[in-house]
mmCIF file of C-alpha atoms and ligand atoms in Angstrom:
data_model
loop_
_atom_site.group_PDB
_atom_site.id
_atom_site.type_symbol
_atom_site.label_atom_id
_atom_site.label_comp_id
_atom_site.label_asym_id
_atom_site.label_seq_id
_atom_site.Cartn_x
_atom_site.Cartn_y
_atom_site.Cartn_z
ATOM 1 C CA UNK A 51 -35.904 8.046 53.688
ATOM 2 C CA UNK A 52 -35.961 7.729 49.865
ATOM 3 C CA UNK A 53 -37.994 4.559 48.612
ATOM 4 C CA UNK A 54 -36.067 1.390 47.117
ATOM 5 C CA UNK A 55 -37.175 -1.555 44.666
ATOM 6 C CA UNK A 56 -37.069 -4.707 46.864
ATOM 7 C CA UNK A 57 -36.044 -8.140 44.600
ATOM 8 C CA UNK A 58 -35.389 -11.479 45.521
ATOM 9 C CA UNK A 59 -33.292 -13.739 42.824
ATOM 10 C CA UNK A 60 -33.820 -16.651 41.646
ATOM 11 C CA UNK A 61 -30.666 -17.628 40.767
ATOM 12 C CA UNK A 62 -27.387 -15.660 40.283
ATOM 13 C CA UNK A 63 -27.501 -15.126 36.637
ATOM 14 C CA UNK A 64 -31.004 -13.148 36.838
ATOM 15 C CA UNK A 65 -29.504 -11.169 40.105
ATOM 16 C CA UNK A 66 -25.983 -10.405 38.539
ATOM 17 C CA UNK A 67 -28.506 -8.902 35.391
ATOM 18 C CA UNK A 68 -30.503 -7.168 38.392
ATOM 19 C CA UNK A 69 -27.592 -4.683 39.520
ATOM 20 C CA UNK A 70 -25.051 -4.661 36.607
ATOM 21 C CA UNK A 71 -28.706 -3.085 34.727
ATOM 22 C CA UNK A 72 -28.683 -0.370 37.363
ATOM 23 C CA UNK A 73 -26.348 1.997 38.593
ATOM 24 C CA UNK A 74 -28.540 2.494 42.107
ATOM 25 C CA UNK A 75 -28.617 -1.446 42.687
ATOM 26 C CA UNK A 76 -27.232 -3.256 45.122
ATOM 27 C CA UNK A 77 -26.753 -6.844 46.552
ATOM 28 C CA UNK A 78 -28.636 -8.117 50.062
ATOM 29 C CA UNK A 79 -27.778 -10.990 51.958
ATOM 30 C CA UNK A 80 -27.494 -11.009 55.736
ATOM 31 C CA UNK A 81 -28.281 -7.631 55.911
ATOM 32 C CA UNK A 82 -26.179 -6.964 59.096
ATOM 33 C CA UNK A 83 -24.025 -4.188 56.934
ATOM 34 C CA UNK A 84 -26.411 -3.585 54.135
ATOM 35 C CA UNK A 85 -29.663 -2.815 56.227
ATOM 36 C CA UNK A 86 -27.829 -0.760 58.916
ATOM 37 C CA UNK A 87 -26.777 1.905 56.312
ATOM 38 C CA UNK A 88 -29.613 1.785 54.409
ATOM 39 C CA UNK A 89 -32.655 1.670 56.781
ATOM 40 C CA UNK A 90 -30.878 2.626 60.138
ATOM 41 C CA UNK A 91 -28.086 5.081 59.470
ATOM 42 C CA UNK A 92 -29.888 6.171 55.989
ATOM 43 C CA UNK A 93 -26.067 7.082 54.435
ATOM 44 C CA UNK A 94 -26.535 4.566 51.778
ATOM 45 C CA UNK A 95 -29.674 4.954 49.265
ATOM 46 C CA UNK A 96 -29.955 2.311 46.550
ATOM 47 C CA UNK A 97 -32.587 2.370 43.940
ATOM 48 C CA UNK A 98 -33.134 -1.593 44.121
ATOM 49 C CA UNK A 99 -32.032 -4.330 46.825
ATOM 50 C CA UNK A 100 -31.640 -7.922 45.220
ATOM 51 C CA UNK A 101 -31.890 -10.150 47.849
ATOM 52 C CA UNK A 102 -29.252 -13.257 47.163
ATOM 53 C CA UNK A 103 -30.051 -14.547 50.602
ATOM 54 C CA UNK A 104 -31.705 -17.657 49.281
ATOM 55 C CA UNK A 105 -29.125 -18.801 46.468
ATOM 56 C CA UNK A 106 -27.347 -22.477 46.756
ATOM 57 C CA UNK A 107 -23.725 -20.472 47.606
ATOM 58 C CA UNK A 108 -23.627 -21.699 50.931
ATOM 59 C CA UNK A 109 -21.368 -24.014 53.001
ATOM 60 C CA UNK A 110 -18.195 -25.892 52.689
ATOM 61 C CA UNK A 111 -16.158 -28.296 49.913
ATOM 62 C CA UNK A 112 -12.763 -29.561 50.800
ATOM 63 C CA UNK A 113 -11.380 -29.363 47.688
ATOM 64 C CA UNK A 114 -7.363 -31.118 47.883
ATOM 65 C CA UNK A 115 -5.292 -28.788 49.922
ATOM 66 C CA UNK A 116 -7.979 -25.928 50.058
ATOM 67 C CA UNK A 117 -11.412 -25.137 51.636
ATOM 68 C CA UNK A 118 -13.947 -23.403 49.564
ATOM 69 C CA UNK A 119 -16.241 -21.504 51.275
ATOM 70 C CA UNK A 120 -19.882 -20.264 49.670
ATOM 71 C CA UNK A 121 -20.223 -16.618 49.701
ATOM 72 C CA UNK A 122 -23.528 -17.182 51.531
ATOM 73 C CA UNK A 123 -22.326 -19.334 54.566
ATOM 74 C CA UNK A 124 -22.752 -17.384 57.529
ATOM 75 C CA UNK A 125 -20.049 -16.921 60.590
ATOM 76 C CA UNK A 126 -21.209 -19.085 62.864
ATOM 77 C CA UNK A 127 -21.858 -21.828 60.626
ATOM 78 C CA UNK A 128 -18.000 -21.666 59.528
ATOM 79 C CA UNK A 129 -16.770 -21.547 62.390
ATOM 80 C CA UNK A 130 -18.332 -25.161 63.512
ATOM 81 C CA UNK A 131 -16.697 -26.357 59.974
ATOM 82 C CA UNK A 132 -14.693 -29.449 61.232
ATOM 83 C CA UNK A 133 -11.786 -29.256 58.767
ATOM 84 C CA UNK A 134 -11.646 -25.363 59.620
ATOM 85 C CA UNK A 135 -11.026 -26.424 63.170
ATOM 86 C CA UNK A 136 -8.756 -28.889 62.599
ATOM 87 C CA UNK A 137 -6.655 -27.543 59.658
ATOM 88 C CA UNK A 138 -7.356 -23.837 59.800
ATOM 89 C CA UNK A 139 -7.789 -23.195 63.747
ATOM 90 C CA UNK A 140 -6.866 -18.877 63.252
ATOM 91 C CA UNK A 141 -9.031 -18.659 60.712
ATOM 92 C CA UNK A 142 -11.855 -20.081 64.021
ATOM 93 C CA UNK A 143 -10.230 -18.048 65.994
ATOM 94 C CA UNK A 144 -11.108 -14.635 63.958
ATOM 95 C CA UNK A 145 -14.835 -15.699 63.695
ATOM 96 C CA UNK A 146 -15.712 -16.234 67.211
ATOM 97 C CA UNK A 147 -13.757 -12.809 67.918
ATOM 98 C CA UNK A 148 -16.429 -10.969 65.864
ATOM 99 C CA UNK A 149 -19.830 -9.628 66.110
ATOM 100 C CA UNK A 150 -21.948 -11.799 68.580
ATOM 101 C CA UNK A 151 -23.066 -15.332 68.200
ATOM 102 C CA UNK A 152 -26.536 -13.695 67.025
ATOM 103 C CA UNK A 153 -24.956 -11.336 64.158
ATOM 104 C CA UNK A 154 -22.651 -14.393 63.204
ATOM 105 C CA UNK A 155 -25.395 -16.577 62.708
ATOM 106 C CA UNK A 156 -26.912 -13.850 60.063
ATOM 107 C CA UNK A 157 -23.593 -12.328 58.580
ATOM 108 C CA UNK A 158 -22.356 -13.886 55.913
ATOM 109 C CA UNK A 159 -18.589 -14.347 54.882
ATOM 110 C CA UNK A 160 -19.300 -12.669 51.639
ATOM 111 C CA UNK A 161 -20.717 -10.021 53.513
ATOM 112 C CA UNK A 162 -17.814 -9.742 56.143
ATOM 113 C CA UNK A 163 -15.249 -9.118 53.036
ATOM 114 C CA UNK A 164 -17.434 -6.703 51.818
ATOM 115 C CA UNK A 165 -18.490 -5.056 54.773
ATOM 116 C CA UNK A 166 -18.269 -0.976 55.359
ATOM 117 C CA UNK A 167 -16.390 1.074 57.682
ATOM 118 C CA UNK A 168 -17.684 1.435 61.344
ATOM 119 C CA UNK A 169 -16.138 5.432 61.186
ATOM 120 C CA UNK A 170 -18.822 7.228 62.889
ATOM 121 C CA UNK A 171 -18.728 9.829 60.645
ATOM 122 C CA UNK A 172 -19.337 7.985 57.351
ATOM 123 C CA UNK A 173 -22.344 6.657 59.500
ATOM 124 C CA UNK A 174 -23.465 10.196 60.329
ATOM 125 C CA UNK A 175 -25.519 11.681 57.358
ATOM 126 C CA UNK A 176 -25.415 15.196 59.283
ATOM 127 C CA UNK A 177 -21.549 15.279 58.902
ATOM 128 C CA UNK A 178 -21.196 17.142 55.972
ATOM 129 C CA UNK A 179 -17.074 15.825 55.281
ATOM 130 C CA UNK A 180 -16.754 12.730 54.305
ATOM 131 C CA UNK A 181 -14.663 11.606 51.622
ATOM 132 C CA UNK A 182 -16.190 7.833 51.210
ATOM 133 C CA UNK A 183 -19.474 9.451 51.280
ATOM 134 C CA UNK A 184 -19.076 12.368 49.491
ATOM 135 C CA UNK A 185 -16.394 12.555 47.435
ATOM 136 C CA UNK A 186 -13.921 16.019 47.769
ATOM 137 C CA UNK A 187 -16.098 16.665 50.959
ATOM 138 C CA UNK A 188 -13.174 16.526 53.330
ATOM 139 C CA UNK A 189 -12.618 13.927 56.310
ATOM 140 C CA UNK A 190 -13.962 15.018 59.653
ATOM 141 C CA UNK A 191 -12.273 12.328 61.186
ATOM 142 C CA UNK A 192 -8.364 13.568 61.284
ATOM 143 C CA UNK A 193 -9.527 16.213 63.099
ATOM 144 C CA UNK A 194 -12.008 14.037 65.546
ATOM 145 C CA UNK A 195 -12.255 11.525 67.681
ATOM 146 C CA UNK A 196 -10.188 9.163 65.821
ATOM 147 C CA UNK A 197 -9.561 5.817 68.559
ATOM 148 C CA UNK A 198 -10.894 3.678 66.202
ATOM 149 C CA UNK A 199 -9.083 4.458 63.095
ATOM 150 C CA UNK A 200 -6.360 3.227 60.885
ATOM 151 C CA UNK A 201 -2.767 3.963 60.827
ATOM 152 C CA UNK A 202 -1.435 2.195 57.803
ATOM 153 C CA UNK A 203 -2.505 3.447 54.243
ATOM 154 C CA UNK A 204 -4.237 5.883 55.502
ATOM 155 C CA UNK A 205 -3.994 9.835 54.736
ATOM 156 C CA UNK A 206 -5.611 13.127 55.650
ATOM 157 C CA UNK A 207 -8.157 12.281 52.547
ATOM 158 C CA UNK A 208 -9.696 8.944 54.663
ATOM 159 C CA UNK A 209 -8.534 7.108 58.241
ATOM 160 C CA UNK A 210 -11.284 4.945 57.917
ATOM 161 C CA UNK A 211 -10.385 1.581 59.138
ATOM 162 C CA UNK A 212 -11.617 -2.200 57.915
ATOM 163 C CA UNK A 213 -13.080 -3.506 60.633
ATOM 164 C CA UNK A 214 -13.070 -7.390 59.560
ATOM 165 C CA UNK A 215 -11.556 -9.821 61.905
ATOM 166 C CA UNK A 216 -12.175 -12.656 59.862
ATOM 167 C CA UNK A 217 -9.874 -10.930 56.841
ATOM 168 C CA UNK A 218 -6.779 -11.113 58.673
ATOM 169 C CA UNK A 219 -6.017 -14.586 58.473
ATOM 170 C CA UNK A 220 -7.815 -14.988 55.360
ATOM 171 C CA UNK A 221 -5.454 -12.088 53.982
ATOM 172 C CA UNK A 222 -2.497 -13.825 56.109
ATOM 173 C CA UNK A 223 -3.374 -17.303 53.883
ATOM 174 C CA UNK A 224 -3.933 -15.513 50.281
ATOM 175 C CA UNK A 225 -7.259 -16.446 49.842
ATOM 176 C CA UNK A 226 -8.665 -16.154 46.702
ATOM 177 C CA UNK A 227 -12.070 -14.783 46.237
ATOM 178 C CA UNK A 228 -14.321 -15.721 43.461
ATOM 179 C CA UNK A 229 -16.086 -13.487 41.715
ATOM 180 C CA UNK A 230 -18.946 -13.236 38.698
ATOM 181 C CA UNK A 231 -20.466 -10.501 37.215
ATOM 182 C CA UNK A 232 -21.712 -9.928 33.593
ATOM 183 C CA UNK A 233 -18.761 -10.281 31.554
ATOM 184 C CA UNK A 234 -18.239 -13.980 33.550
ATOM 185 C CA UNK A 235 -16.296 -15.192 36.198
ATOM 186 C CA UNK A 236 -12.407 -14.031 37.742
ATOM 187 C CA UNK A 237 -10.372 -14.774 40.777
ATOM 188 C CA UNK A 238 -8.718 -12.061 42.980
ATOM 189 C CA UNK A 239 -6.601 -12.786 45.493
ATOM 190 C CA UNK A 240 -7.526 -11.641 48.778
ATOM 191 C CA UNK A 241 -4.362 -9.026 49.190
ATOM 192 C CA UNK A 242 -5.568 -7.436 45.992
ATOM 193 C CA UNK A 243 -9.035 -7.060 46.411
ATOM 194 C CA UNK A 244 -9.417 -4.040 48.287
ATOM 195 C CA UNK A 245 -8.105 -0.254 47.039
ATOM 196 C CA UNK A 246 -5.708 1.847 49.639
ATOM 197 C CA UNK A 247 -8.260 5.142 49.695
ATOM 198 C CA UNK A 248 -6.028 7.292 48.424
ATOM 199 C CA UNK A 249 -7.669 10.417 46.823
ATOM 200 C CA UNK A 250 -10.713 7.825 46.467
ATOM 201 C CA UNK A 251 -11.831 6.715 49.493
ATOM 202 C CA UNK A 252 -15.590 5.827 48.266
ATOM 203 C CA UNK A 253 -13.713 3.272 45.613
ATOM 204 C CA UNK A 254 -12.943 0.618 48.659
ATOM 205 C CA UNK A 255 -12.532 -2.575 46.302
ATOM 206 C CA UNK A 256 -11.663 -3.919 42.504
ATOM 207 C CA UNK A 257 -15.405 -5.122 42.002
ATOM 208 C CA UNK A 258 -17.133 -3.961 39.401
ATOM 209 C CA UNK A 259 -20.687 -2.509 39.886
ATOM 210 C CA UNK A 260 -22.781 -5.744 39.266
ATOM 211 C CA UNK A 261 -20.053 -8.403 40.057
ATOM 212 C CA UNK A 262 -21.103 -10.892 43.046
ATOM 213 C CA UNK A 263 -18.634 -12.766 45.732
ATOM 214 C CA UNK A 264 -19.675 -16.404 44.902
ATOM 215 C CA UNK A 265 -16.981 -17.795 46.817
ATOM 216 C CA UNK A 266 -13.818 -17.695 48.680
ATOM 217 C CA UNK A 267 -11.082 -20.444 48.663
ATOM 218 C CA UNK A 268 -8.968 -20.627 51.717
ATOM 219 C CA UNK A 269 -5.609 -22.671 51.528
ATOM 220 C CA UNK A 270 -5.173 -25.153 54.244
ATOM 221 C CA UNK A 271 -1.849 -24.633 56.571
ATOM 222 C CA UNK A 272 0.845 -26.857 55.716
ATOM 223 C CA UNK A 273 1.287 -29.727 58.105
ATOM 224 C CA UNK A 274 3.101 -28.830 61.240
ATOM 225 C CA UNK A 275 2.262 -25.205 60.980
ATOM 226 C CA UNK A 276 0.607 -23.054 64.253
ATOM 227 C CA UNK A 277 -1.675 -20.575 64.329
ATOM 228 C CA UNK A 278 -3.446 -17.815 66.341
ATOM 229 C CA UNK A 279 -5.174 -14.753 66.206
ATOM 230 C CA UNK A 280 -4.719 -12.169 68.922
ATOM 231 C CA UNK A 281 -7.413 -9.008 68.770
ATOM 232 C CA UNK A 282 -7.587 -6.121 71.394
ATOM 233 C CA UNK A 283 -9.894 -4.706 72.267
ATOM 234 C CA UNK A 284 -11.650 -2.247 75.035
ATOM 235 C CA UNK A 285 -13.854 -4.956 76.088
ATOM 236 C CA UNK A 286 -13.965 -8.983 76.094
ATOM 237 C CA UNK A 287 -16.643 -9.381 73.482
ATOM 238 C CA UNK A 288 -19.081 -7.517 70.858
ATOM 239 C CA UNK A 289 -16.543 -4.949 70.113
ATOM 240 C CA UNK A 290 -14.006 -4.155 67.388
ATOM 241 C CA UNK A 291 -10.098 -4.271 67.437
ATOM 242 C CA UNK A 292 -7.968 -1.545 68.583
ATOM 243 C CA UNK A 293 -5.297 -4.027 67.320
ATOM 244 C CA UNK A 294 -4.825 -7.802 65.674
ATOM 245 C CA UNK A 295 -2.760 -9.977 64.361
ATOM 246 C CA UNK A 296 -3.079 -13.293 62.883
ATOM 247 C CA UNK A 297 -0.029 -15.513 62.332
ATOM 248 C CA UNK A 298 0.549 -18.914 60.907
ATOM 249 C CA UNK A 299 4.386 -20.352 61.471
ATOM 250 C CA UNK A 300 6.385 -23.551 60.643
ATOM 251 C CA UNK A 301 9.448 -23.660 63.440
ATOM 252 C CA UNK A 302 11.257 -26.668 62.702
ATOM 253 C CA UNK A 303 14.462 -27.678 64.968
ATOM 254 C CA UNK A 304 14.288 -23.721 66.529
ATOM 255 C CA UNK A 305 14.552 -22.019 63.005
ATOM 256 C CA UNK A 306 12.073 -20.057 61.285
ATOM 257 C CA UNK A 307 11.054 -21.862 57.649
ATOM 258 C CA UNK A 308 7.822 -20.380 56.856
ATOM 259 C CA UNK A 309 5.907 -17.209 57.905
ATOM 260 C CA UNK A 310 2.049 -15.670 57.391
ATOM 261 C CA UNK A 311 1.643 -12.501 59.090
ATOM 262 C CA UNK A 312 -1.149 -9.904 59.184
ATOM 263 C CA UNK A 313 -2.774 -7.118 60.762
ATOM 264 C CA UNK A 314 -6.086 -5.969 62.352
ATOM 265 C CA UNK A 315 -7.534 -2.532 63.824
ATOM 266 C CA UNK A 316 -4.522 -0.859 62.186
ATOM 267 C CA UNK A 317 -5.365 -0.339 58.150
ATOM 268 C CA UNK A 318 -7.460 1.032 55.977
ATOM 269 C CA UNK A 319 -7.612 -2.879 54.293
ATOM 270 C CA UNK A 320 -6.458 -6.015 55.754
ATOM 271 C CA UNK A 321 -3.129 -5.717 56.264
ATOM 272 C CA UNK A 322 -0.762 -8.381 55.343
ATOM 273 C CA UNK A 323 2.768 -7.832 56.616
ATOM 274 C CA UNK A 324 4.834 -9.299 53.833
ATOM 275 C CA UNK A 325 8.232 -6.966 55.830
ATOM 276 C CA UNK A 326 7.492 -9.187 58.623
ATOM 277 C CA UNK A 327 7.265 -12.487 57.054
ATOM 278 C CA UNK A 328 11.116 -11.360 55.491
ATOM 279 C CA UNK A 329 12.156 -10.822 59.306
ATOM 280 C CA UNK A 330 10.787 -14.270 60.395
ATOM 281 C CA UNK A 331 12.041 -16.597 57.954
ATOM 282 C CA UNK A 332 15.177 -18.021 58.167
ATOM 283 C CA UNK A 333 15.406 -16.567 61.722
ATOM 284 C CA UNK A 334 15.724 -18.488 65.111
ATOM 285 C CA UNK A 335 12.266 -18.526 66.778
ATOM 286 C CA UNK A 336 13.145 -16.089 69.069
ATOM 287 C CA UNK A 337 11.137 -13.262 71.132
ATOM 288 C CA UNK A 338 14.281 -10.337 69.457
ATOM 289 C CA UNK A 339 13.284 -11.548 66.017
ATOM 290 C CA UNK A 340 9.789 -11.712 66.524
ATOM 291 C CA UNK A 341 10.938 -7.739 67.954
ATOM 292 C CA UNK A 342 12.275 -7.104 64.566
ATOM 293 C CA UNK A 343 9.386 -8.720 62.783
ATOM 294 C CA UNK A 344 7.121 -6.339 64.640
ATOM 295 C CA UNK A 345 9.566 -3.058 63.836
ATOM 296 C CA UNK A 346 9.430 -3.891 60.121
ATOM 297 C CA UNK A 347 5.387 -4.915 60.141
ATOM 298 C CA UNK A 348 4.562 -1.326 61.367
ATOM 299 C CA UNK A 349 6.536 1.400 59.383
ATOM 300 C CA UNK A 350 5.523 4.529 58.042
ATOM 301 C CA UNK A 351 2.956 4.737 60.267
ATOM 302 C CA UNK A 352 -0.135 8.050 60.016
ATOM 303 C CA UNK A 353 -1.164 8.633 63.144
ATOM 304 C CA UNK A 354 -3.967 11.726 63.872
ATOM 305 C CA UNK A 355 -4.135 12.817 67.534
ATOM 306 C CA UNK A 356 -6.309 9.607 69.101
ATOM 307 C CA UNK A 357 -4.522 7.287 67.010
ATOM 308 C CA UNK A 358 -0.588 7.174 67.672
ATOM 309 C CA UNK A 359 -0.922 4.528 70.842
ATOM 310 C CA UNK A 360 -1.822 1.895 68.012
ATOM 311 C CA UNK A 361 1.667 2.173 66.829
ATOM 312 C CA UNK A 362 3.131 0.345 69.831
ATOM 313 C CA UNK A 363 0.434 -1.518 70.574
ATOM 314 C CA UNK A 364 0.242 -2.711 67.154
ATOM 315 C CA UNK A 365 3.577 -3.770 67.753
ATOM 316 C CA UNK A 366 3.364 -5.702 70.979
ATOM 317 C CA UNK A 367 0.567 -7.241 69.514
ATOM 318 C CA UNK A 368 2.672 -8.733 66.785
ATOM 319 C CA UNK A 369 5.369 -9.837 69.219
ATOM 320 C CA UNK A 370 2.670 -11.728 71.449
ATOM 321 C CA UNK A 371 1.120 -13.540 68.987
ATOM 322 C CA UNK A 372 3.863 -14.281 67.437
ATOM 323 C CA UNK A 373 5.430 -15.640 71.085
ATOM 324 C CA UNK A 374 1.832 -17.448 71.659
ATOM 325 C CA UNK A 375 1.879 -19.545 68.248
ATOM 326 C CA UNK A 376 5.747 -20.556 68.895
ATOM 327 C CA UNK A 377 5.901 -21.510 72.561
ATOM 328 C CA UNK A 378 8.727 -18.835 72.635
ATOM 329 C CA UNK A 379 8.471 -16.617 75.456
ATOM 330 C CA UNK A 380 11.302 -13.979 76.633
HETATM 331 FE FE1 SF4 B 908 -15.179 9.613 55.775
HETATM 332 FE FE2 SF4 B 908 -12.934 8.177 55.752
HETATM 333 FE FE3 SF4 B 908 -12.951 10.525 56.931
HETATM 334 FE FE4 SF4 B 908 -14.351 8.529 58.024
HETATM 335 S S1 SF4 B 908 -12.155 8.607 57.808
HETATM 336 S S2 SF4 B 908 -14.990 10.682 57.728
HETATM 337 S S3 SF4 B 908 -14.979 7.423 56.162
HETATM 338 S S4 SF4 B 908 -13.274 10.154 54.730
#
């Protein structure tokens, strides 16, 4: 293992200056991703970790209609947030689906936005193709076992998948992530922070080297809107999702008036199904539309052999927790 230059900031002016003044630098906070790939899997090799850990960009402000959440606040302790529960309940939901109570009580949400793909092979630094690793290296994962990969924007160049539960909703909601880095501060929203891999799978976001999550805004539901996050999975806990979907709707008088829909264990990002949302609204609450919803939120599927039951899964998983959030059932 090659040596690295261990800082701790004291604020997040000095440790923005700390990375954007090195090309090998990079940020450490919970360490559940970071120290795994560095220290355990050894695929990652920074010159210097600058450990944010301790910086005042944790917990939550109810701010009007929105919730802003610190970059450092970890899982767990979002997930006891009160106005979360109450106003928010699918973003709970995706918390307590992740990790374990253990790696939630470390992780932070930053973190979880920012957090690496679990494809085996990127973890393996004796598999010689891997595009995210190695750019123009090839992708040893079309070719094997591929369960846990995506389906949607994904190519021959990269299947790897985004393994955040928490990022559904949040992509569902267009949240808005705050960022800072030398040049100042900017807001992305959530459905346009992350880069389809293209012929670039090691480019997996639009931060630039140096710029920091500070914090991430999430828009409360509108008043009489439900919500629920579904995730499958091979087992009941500590595991990640062969499919999920997260879906927020307002049914008034049996009719369809407003729609958030978006996928898990499917995509190469978070996956918000804007085709669905067209589907839903304006539609009776009904278990055929939430059929059609489902047909449009999966199309143009790429499946590699392992991968082509998520297509219909992914679909039945739309159409249940769509049925589960409206009371419909067929
Ligand atoms: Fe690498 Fe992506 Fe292929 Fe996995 S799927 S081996 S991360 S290029």
């Amino acid at each position: 293992m090659s040596g690295f230059e261990y800082v701790r900031a004291d604020d997040l002016d000095s440790a923005v200056a700390l990375v954007s003044g090195d090309p090998g630098a990079a940020y450490l906070a919970g360490g559940t991703t970071q120290l795994d790939l560095v220290l355990k899997d050894r695929v990652v090799h920074p010159s210097r970790l600058v450990d944010i850990g301790r910086l005042p960009l944790r917990g939550t402000t109810l701010d009007g209609d929105r919730l802003r959440v610190g970059a450092l606040t970890a899982m767990e302790e979002l997930a006891a947030d009160p106005v979360l529960a109450a106003r928010l309940p699918f973003v709970r939901e995706a918390l307590l689906a992740g990790a374990s109570t253990q790696l939630r009580n470390m992780a932070t949400i930053g973190g979880n936005l920012l957090q690496r793909t679990r494809c085996r092979y990127f973890r393996d630094p004796d598999v010689p193709a891997c595009n995210k690793r190695a750019p123009g290296s090839g992708c040893a994962a079309v070719t094997g076992a591929a369960r846990m990969h995506a389906i949607l924007g994904a190519s021959a160049n990269c299947v790897a998948l985004h393994a955040s539960d928490l990022c559904v909703p949040l992509t569902a909601l267009d949240a808005q992530v705050h960022v800072q880095g030398v040049d100042g501060r900017r807001v992305v929203p959530l459905t346009r922070f992350y880069v389809l891999p293209g012929d670039r799978p090691d480019v997996e976001n639009v931060l630039a080297h140096g710029e920091v999550v500070t914090h991430v805004d999430l828009p409360l539901l509108p008043a009489g809107t439900a919500s629920g996050y579904l995730k499958v999975r091979d087992r009941a806990s500590y595991e990640f999702a062969l499919t999920s979907a997260a879906a927020a709707l307002l049914v008034v008088d049996g009719t369809v008036e407003r729609a958030r829909v978006a996928l898990g264990g499917v995509g190469t990002v978070p996956w918000r199904a804007v085709e669905a949302e067209a589907v839903l609204v304006g539609a009776p609450a009904s278990v055929e539309t939430f059929r059609a919803a489902a047909e449009a939120a999966i199309h143009d599927p790429f499946t590699v052999p392992g991968t082509e039951f998520k297509v219909e899964l992914a679909k039945r998983t739309v159409v249940r927790v769509l049925s589960t959030v409206s009371g419909v059932r067929s």
